[in-house]
């Protein structure tokens, strides 16, 4: 046995494809010049063999194409077309005569093998400019299992109604109209499969794979080529790299792994799992759950019947119509989600979030991007930094945290809690207790069906239509309150305070306490007001439109007494500005 030629400890055979390609390119002009002087010899091998029912056929070949057709009988008809070309006709004829087609029959079935002359080559490329090939045309029983191995030639198999194991290289592999479990392998050539009634397994390298109309399952592996599969009856598993993947129609669950190419999956009757890198992912009409992952490209989806899970890196994610819950995580990309039947959880960074019509609760988080959410069927929890937040129509409670961006809440049926910094806060139509903590921004609140508490710094507060007490803390900005159905407690510094109080729901009154400095206090009371008044200021004056029953001392900067029956407390404390107690409303 000859020892393998080696180069620096590695077998030379590993380098042969690259060396062969480079040398073939250099030798092409010489081959073209010598082609006209070649002598060609052709001969045909023709043989027919009868098989028993279900006996197998095995073919081992290289350097030529193979075409297999089937029929309902038991005969195997073998036609081998032998081609030899050489500068010498005698040499070509002699070489042709040494090519043998071995056909051996046993109890297991039929074996067909091509044998080429064995001798020492005259050059790296072969025998003194001799070229040769054998092309097969085989008609065989449709119910005979087939094992086929070939290299450097195309392979085509049609109408096989039994299992097969086909291995080819450096040529296209085509299989169609089969019935059985088919195992197909190829390299440096495409694979095409159409219309098989059983399972199909395909492994390929460095070219495309196209599969259509498989009634069973499909298991497919490929590298450096596109993959398309359609109308697969059962489970689908696809592994690819460096090529686009498209799956249209699968009767069972589907799993796709890819890199450096897009993935598209549509009309999947089971669950779908996609693991992609550096390529777009699109999923549509998925009857089960969908788990989608990619990086440096977008994820798009539509009509996922069950749960959705998306994970991206530097990826935008968008889609609509999810039957159950949705969980989305990404970075450096926007998220747009619409029409989800269950709860939603989104964790993003450096991207905006848009959410519409969610059947359950919503938990949304991002940074350096805005959040816009509307139509939340449960509670909502939102967190952002460096972006505006807008939240509308929430069936439950809402909790919002933000910095360096505005916050707007409208139509919250439950309680609301907002913690914000360096941005304005606007609340309207809130169904329960409301708490706001902010700084360096105006807080506006209207139609609050419960108590209101505002803790602000360096920002104004405006509130109206509050169906409960109002408790406000701020500084360096004004406070304006009107239509407060409960007690009022305001503590301000360096900002004006103006309050239009209303009677309590029972027709009585509520306690009012207002404090500020370096700015006026102005309060409007109804004609039938009833308060125990204690008003004090410095470097200003106290004035009132109401007759007051005075108790104790009275001066221009202080007032203690009773308005009406004195049912509630009215405490006003100011410094370096005036205090006014007025009748009616602000626009009297």
PDB file of N, CA and C in Angstrom, residues 143-209:
ATOM      1  N   UNK A 143     -39.956  -0.354  -6.438  1.00  0.00           N
ATOM      2  CA  UNK A 143     -40.027  -0.762  -5.036  1.00  0.00           C
ATOM      3  C   UNK A 143     -38.692  -1.271  -4.497  1.00  0.00           C
ATOM      4  N   UNK A 144     -37.591  -1.088  -5.242  1.00  0.00           N
ATOM      5  CA  UNK A 144     -36.272  -1.536  -4.795  1.00  0.00           C
ATOM      6  C   UNK A 144     -35.547  -0.407  -4.069  1.00  0.00           C
ATOM      7  N   UNK A 145     -35.096  -0.642  -2.848  1.00  0.00           N
ATOM      8  CA  UNK A 145     -34.281   0.378  -2.172  1.00  0.00           C
ATOM      9  C   UNK A 145     -33.014   0.679  -2.981  1.00  0.00           C
ATOM     10  N   UNK A 146     -32.567   1.921  -2.898  1.00  0.00           N
ATOM     11  CA  UNK A 146     -31.433   2.357  -3.714  1.00  0.00           C
ATOM     12  C   UNK A 146     -30.346   2.954  -2.829  1.00  0.00           C
ATOM     13  N   UNK A 147     -29.109   2.487  -3.036  1.00  0.00           N
ATOM     14  CA  UNK A 147     -27.924   3.104  -2.433  1.00  0.00           C
ATOM     15  C   UNK A 147     -27.025   3.545  -3.573  1.00  0.00           C
ATOM     16  N   UNK A 148     -26.677   4.801  -3.586  1.00  0.00           N
ATOM     17  CA  UNK A 148     -25.944   5.355  -4.727  1.00  0.00           C
ATOM     18  C   UNK A 148     -24.841   6.278  -4.231  1.00  0.00           C
ATOM     19  N   UNK A 149     -23.639   6.108  -4.800  1.00  0.00           N
ATOM     20  CA  UNK A 149     -22.519   6.981  -4.475  1.00  0.00           C
ATOM     21  C   UNK A 149     -21.857   7.422  -5.769  1.00  0.00           C
ATOM     22  N   UNK A 150     -21.639   8.736  -5.879  1.00  0.00           N
ATOM     23  CA  UNK A 150     -21.056   9.281  -7.105  1.00  0.00           C
ATOM     24  C   UNK A 150     -20.245  10.517  -6.774  1.00  0.00           C
ATOM     25  N   UNK A 151     -19.316  10.870  -7.677  1.00  0.00           N
ATOM     26  CA  UNK A 151     -18.572  12.123  -7.565  1.00  0.00           C
ATOM     27  C   UNK A 151     -18.222  12.615  -8.958  1.00  0.00           C
ATOM     28  N   UNK A 152     -18.171  13.940  -9.092  1.00  0.00           N
ATOM     29  CA  UNK A 152     -17.851  14.614 -10.353  1.00  0.00           C
ATOM     30  C   UNK A 152     -18.858  14.254 -11.450  1.00  0.00           C
ATOM     31  N   UNK A 153     -20.140  14.462 -11.120  1.00  0.00           N
ATOM     32  CA  UNK A 153     -21.189  14.259 -12.099  1.00  0.00           C
ATOM     33  C   UNK A 153     -22.550  14.492 -11.482  1.00  0.00           C
ATOM     34  N   UNK A 154     -23.526  14.836 -12.318  1.00  0.00           N
ATOM     35  CA  UNK A 154     -24.889  15.042 -11.839  1.00  0.00           C
ATOM     36  C   UNK A 154     -25.565  13.704 -11.560  1.00  0.00           C
ATOM     37  N   UNK A 155     -26.523  13.723 -10.606  1.00  0.00           N
ATOM     38  CA  UNK A 155     -27.332  12.542 -10.287  1.00  0.00           C
ATOM     39  C   UNK A 155     -28.797  12.940 -10.315  1.00  0.00           C
ATOM     40  N   UNK A 156     -29.610  12.146 -10.993  1.00  0.00           N
ATOM     41  CA  UNK A 156     -31.046  12.385 -11.061  1.00  0.00           C
ATOM     42  C   UNK A 156     -31.772  11.074 -10.798  1.00  0.00           C
ATOM     43  N   UNK A 157     -32.722  11.095  -9.834  1.00  0.00           N
ATOM     44  CA  UNK A 157     -33.521   9.916  -9.495  1.00  0.00           C
ATOM     45  C   UNK A 157     -34.983  10.317  -9.530  1.00  0.00           C
ATOM     46  N   UNK A 158     -35.818   9.518 -10.227  1.00  0.00           N
ATOM     47  CA  UNK A 158     -37.241   9.851 -10.364  1.00  0.00           C
ATOM     48  C   UNK A 158     -38.093   8.613 -10.166  1.00  0.00           C
ATOM     49  N   UNK A 159     -39.179   8.769  -9.403  1.00  0.00           N
ATOM     50  CA  UNK A 159     -40.200   7.733  -9.294  1.00  0.00           C
ATOM     51  C   UNK A 159     -39.873   6.596  -8.362  1.00  0.00           C
ATOM     52  N   UNK A 160     -38.902   6.745  -7.462  1.00  0.00           N
ATOM     53  CA  UNK A 160     -38.539   5.660  -6.560  1.00  0.00           C
ATOM     54  C   UNK A 160     -39.552   5.552  -5.435  1.00  0.00           C
ATOM     55  N   UNK A 161     -40.141   4.384  -5.275  1.00  0.00           N
ATOM     56  CA  UNK A 161     -41.149   4.156  -4.236  1.00  0.00           C
ATOM     57  C   UNK A 161     -40.578   3.302  -3.105  1.00  0.00           C
ATOM     58  N   UNK A 162     -39.339   3.553  -2.761  1.00  0.00           N
ATOM     59  CA  UNK A 162     -38.657   2.840  -1.682  1.00  0.00           C
ATOM     60  C   UNK A 162     -37.646   3.780  -1.058  1.00  0.00           C
ATOM     61  N   UNK A 163     -36.979   3.305   0.024  1.00  0.00           N
ATOM     62  CA  UNK A 163     -35.980   4.123   0.684  1.00  0.00           C
ATOM     63  C   UNK A 163     -34.733   4.264  -0.185  1.00  0.00           C
ATOM     64  N   UNK A 164     -33.998   5.369   0.037  1.00  0.00           N
ATOM     65  CA  UNK A 164     -32.755   5.565  -0.702  1.00  0.00           C
ATOM     66  C   UNK A 164     -31.709   6.202   0.193  1.00  0.00           C
ATOM     67  N   UNK A 165     -30.441   5.985  -0.172  1.00  0.00           N
ATOM     68  CA  UNK A 165     -29.289   6.645   0.452  1.00  0.00           C
ATOM     69  C   UNK A 165     -28.377   7.070  -0.695  1.00  0.00           C
ATOM     70  N   UNK A 166     -28.394   8.365  -1.011  1.00  0.00           N
ATOM     71  CA  UNK A 166     -27.702   8.879  -2.193  1.00  0.00           C
ATOM     72  C   UNK A 166     -26.654   9.881  -1.745  1.00  0.00           C
ATOM     73  N   UNK A 167     -25.411   9.644  -2.177  1.00  0.00           N
ATOM     74  CA  UNK A 167     -24.294  10.506  -1.816  1.00  0.00           C
ATOM     75  C   UNK A 167     -23.587  10.943  -3.095  1.00  0.00           C
ATOM     76  N   UNK A 168     -23.552  12.251  -3.305  1.00  0.00           N
ATOM     77  CA  UNK A 168     -22.923  12.794  -4.507  1.00  0.00           C
ATOM     78  C   UNK A 168     -21.983  13.926  -4.121  1.00  0.00           C
ATOM     79  N   UNK A 169     -21.068  14.269  -5.030  1.00  0.00           N
ATOM     80  CA  UNK A 169     -20.204  15.433  -4.819  1.00  0.00           C
ATOM     81  C   UNK A 169     -19.790  15.985  -6.172  1.00  0.00           C
ATOM     82  N   UNK A 170     -19.596  17.316  -6.217  1.00  0.00           N
ATOM     83  CA  UNK A 170     -19.160  18.004  -7.430  1.00  0.00           C
ATOM     84  C   UNK A 170     -20.138  17.775  -8.582  1.00  0.00           C
ATOM     85  N   UNK A 171     -21.424  17.897  -8.270  1.00  0.00           N
ATOM     86  CA  UNK A 171     -22.454  17.782  -9.290  1.00  0.00           C
ATOM     87  C   UNK A 171     -23.817  17.966  -8.660  1.00  0.00           C
ATOM     88  N   UNK A 172     -24.813  18.289  -9.454  1.00  0.00           N
ATOM     89  CA  UNK A 172     -26.159  18.505  -8.930  1.00  0.00           C
ATOM     90  C   UNK A 172     -26.845  17.188  -8.635  1.00  0.00           C
ATOM     91  N   UNK A 173     -27.661  17.199  -7.562  1.00  0.00           N
ATOM     92  CA  UNK A 173     -28.442  16.029  -7.171  1.00  0.00           C
ATOM     93  C   UNK A 173     -29.922  16.385  -7.241  1.00  0.00           C
ATOM     94  N   UNK A 174     -30.672  15.610  -8.032  1.00  0.00           N
ATOM     95  CA  UNK A 174     -32.102  15.850  -8.207  1.00  0.00           C
ATOM     96  C   UNK A 174     -32.874  14.592  -7.847  1.00  0.00           C
ATOM     97  N   UNK A 175     -33.892  14.746  -6.991  1.00  0.00           N
ATOM     98  CA  UNK A 175     -34.756  13.623  -6.619  1.00  0.00           C
ATOM     99  C   UNK A 175     -36.198  14.085  -6.716  1.00  0.00           C
ATOM    100  N   UNK A 176     -37.063  13.295  -7.395  1.00  0.00           N
ATOM    101  CA  UNK A 176     -38.454  13.704  -7.539  1.00  0.00           C
ATOM    102  C   UNK A 176     -39.373  12.488  -7.584  1.00  0.00           C
ATOM    103  N   UNK A 177     -40.643  12.747  -7.198  1.00  0.00           N
ATOM    104  CA  UNK A 177     -41.729  11.761  -7.312  1.00  0.00           C
ATOM    105  C   UNK A 177     -41.391  10.448  -6.602  1.00  0.00           C
ATOM    106  N   UNK A 178     -41.019  10.552  -5.329  1.00  0.00           N
ATOM    107  CA  UNK A 178     -40.662   9.362  -4.579  1.00  0.00           C
ATOM    108  C   UNK A 178     -41.678   8.991  -3.526  1.00  0.00           C
ATOM    109  N   UNK A 179     -41.456   7.837  -2.929  1.00  0.00           N
ATOM    110  CA  UNK A 179     -42.266   7.380  -1.800  1.00  0.00           C
ATOM    111  C   UNK A 179     -41.390   6.501  -0.934  1.00  0.00           C
ATOM    112  N   UNK A 180     -41.075   7.000   0.252  1.00  0.00           N
ATOM    113  CA  UNK A 180     -40.161   6.300   1.136  1.00  0.00           C
ATOM    114  C   UNK A 180     -39.329   7.307   1.896  1.00  0.00           C
ATOM    115  N   UNK A 181     -38.400   6.814   2.670  1.00  0.00           N
ATOM    116  CA  UNK A 181     -37.507   7.683   3.426  1.00  0.00           C
ATOM    117  C   UNK A 181     -36.227   7.887   2.629  1.00  0.00           C
ATOM    118  N   UNK A 182     -35.947   9.143   2.308  1.00  0.00           N
ATOM    119  CA  UNK A 182     -34.830   9.448   1.414  1.00  0.00           C
ATOM    120  C   UNK A 182     -33.732  10.168   2.194  1.00  0.00           C
ATOM    121  N   UNK A 183     -32.506   9.678   2.049  1.00  0.00           N
ATOM    122  CA  UNK A 183     -31.329  10.316   2.640  1.00  0.00           C
ATOM    123  C   UNK A 183     -30.443  10.783   1.493  1.00  0.00           C
ATOM    124  N   UNK A 184     -30.265  12.089   1.373  1.00  0.00           N
ATOM    125  CA  UNK A 184     -29.561  12.671   0.235  1.00  0.00           C
ATOM    126  C   UNK A 184     -28.413  13.534   0.740  1.00  0.00           C
ATOM    127  N   UNK A 185     -27.216  13.335   0.164  1.00  0.00           N
ATOM    128  CA  UNK A 185     -26.040  14.101   0.570  1.00  0.00           C
ATOM    129  C   UNK A 185     -25.282  14.553  -0.659  1.00  0.00           C
ATOM    130  N   UNK A 186     -24.799  15.798  -0.592  1.00  0.00           N
ATOM    131  CA  UNK A 186     -24.076  16.350  -1.735  1.00  0.00           C
ATOM    132  C   UNK A 186     -23.084  17.396  -1.248  1.00  0.00           C
ATOM    133  N   UNK A 187     -22.123  17.718  -2.117  1.00  0.00           N
ATOM    134  CA  UNK A 187     -21.205  18.829  -1.850  1.00  0.00           C
ATOM    135  C   UNK A 187     -20.742  19.400  -3.182  1.00  0.00           C
ATOM    136  N   UNK A 188     -20.548  20.715  -3.192  1.00  0.00           N
ATOM    137  CA  UNK A 188     -20.140  21.430  -4.410  1.00  0.00           C
ATOM    138  C   UNK A 188     -21.135  21.204  -5.551  1.00  0.00           C
ATOM    139  N   UNK A 189     -22.408  21.147  -5.189  1.00  0.00           N
ATOM    140  CA  UNK A 189     -23.467  21.027  -6.180  1.00  0.00           C
ATOM    141  C   UNK A 189     -24.811  21.174  -5.515  1.00  0.00           C
ATOM    142  N   UNK A 190     -25.791  21.668  -6.256  1.00  0.00           N
ATOM    143  CA  UNK A 190     -27.113  21.884  -5.696  1.00  0.00           C
ATOM    144  C   UNK A 190     -27.884  20.605  -5.477  1.00  0.00           C
ATOM    145  N   UNK A 191     -28.933  20.707  -4.624  1.00  0.00           N
ATOM    146  CA  UNK A 191     -29.842  19.586  -4.371  1.00  0.00           C
ATOM    147  C   UNK A 191     -31.267  20.066  -4.608  1.00  0.00           C
ATOM    148  N   UNK A 192     -32.000  19.318  -5.423  1.00  0.00           N
ATOM    149  CA  UNK A 192     -33.408  19.611  -5.678  1.00  0.00           C
ATOM    150  C   UNK A 192     -34.233  18.373  -5.366  1.00  0.00           C
ATOM    151  N   UNK A 193     -35.240  18.553  -4.488  1.00  0.00           N
ATOM    152  CA  UNK A 193     -36.137  17.457  -4.106  1.00  0.00           C
ATOM    153  C   UNK A 193     -37.567  17.929  -4.297  1.00  0.00           C
ATOM    154  N   UNK A 194     -38.371  17.102  -4.956  1.00  0.00           N
ATOM    155  CA  UNK A 194     -39.780  17.468  -5.137  1.00  0.00           C
ATOM    156  C   UNK A 194     -40.646  16.228  -5.092  1.00  0.00           C
ATOM    157  N   UNK A 195     -41.740  16.325  -4.345  1.00  0.00           N
ATOM    158  CA  UNK A 195     -42.793  15.313  -4.334  1.00  0.00           C
ATOM    159  C   UNK A 195     -42.301  13.962  -3.811  1.00  0.00           C
ATOM    160  N   UNK A 196     -42.192  13.873  -2.476  1.00  0.00           N
ATOM    161  CA  UNK A 196     -41.859  12.602  -1.843  1.00  0.00           C
ATOM    162  C   UNK A 196     -42.872  12.306  -0.744  1.00  0.00           C
ATOM    163  N   UNK A 197     -43.337  11.060  -0.695  1.00  0.00           N
ATOM    164  CA  UNK A 197     -44.391  10.690   0.251  1.00  0.00           C
ATOM    165  C   UNK A 197     -43.862  10.283   1.618  1.00  0.00           C
ATOM    166  N   UNK A 198     -42.552  10.228   1.804  1.00  0.00           N
ATOM    167  CA  UNK A 198     -41.987   9.867   3.092  1.00  0.00           C
ATOM    168  C   UNK A 198     -41.121  10.973   3.651  1.00  0.00           C
ATOM    169  N   UNK A 199     -40.264  10.596   4.605  1.00  0.00           N
ATOM    170  CA  UNK A 199     -39.343  11.558   5.201  1.00  0.00           C
ATOM    171  C   UNK A 199     -38.167  11.822   4.263  1.00  0.00           C
ATOM    172  N   UNK A 200     -37.566  13.007   4.418  1.00  0.00           N
ATOM    173  CA  UNK A 200     -36.408  13.383   3.613  1.00  0.00           C
ATOM    174  C   UNK A 200     -35.348  13.974   4.531  1.00  0.00           C
ATOM    175  N   UNK A 201     -34.099  13.491   4.374  1.00  0.00           N
ATOM    176  CA  UNK A 201     -32.950  14.076   5.073  1.00  0.00           C
ATOM    177  C   UNK A 201     -31.947  14.517   4.020  1.00  0.00           C
ATOM    178  N   UNK A 202     -31.550  15.794   4.074  1.00  0.00           N
ATOM    179  CA  UNK A 202     -30.628  16.355   3.089  1.00  0.00           C
ATOM    180  C   UNK A 202     -29.445  16.970   3.808  1.00  0.00           C
ATOM    181  N   UNK A 203     -28.228  16.651   3.326  1.00  0.00           N
ATOM    182  CA  UNK A 203     -27.006  17.301   3.810  1.00  0.00           C
ATOM    183  C   UNK A 203     -26.232  17.783   2.593  1.00  0.00           C
ATOM    184  N   UNK A 204     -25.872  19.068   2.602  1.00  0.00           N
ATOM    185  CA  UNK A 204     -25.180  19.635   1.448  1.00  0.00           C
ATOM    186  C   UNK A 204     -24.129  20.633   1.909  1.00  0.00           C
ATOM    187  N   UNK A 205     -23.182  20.909   1.008  1.00  0.00           N
ATOM    188  CA  UNK A 205     -22.146  21.911   1.257  1.00  0.00           C
ATOM    189  C   UNK A 205     -21.936  22.733  -0.002  1.00  0.00           C
ATOM    190  N   UNK A 206     -21.804  24.036   0.179  1.00  0.00           N
ATOM    191  CA  UNK A 206     -21.322  24.908  -0.895  1.00  0.00           C
ATOM    192  C   UNK A 206     -22.238  24.993  -2.111  1.00  0.00           C
ATOM    193  N   UNK A 207     -23.552  24.863  -1.897  1.00  0.00           N
ATOM    194  CA  UNK A 207     -24.500  25.133  -2.981  1.00  0.00           C
ATOM    195  C   UNK A 207     -25.915  25.164  -2.403  1.00  0.00           C
ATOM    196  N   UNK A 208     -26.896  25.368  -3.268  1.00  0.00           N
ATOM    197  CA  UNK A 208     -28.272  25.550  -2.842  1.00  0.00           C
ATOM    198  C   UNK A 208     -28.946  24.222  -2.538  1.00  0.00           C
ATOM    199  N   UNK A 209     -30.066  24.304  -1.786  1.00  0.00           N
ATOM    200  CA  UNK A 209     -30.963  23.172  -1.570  1.00  0.00           C
ATOM    201  C   UNK A 209     -32.388  23.669  -1.751  1.00  0.00           C
TER     202      UNK A 209
END
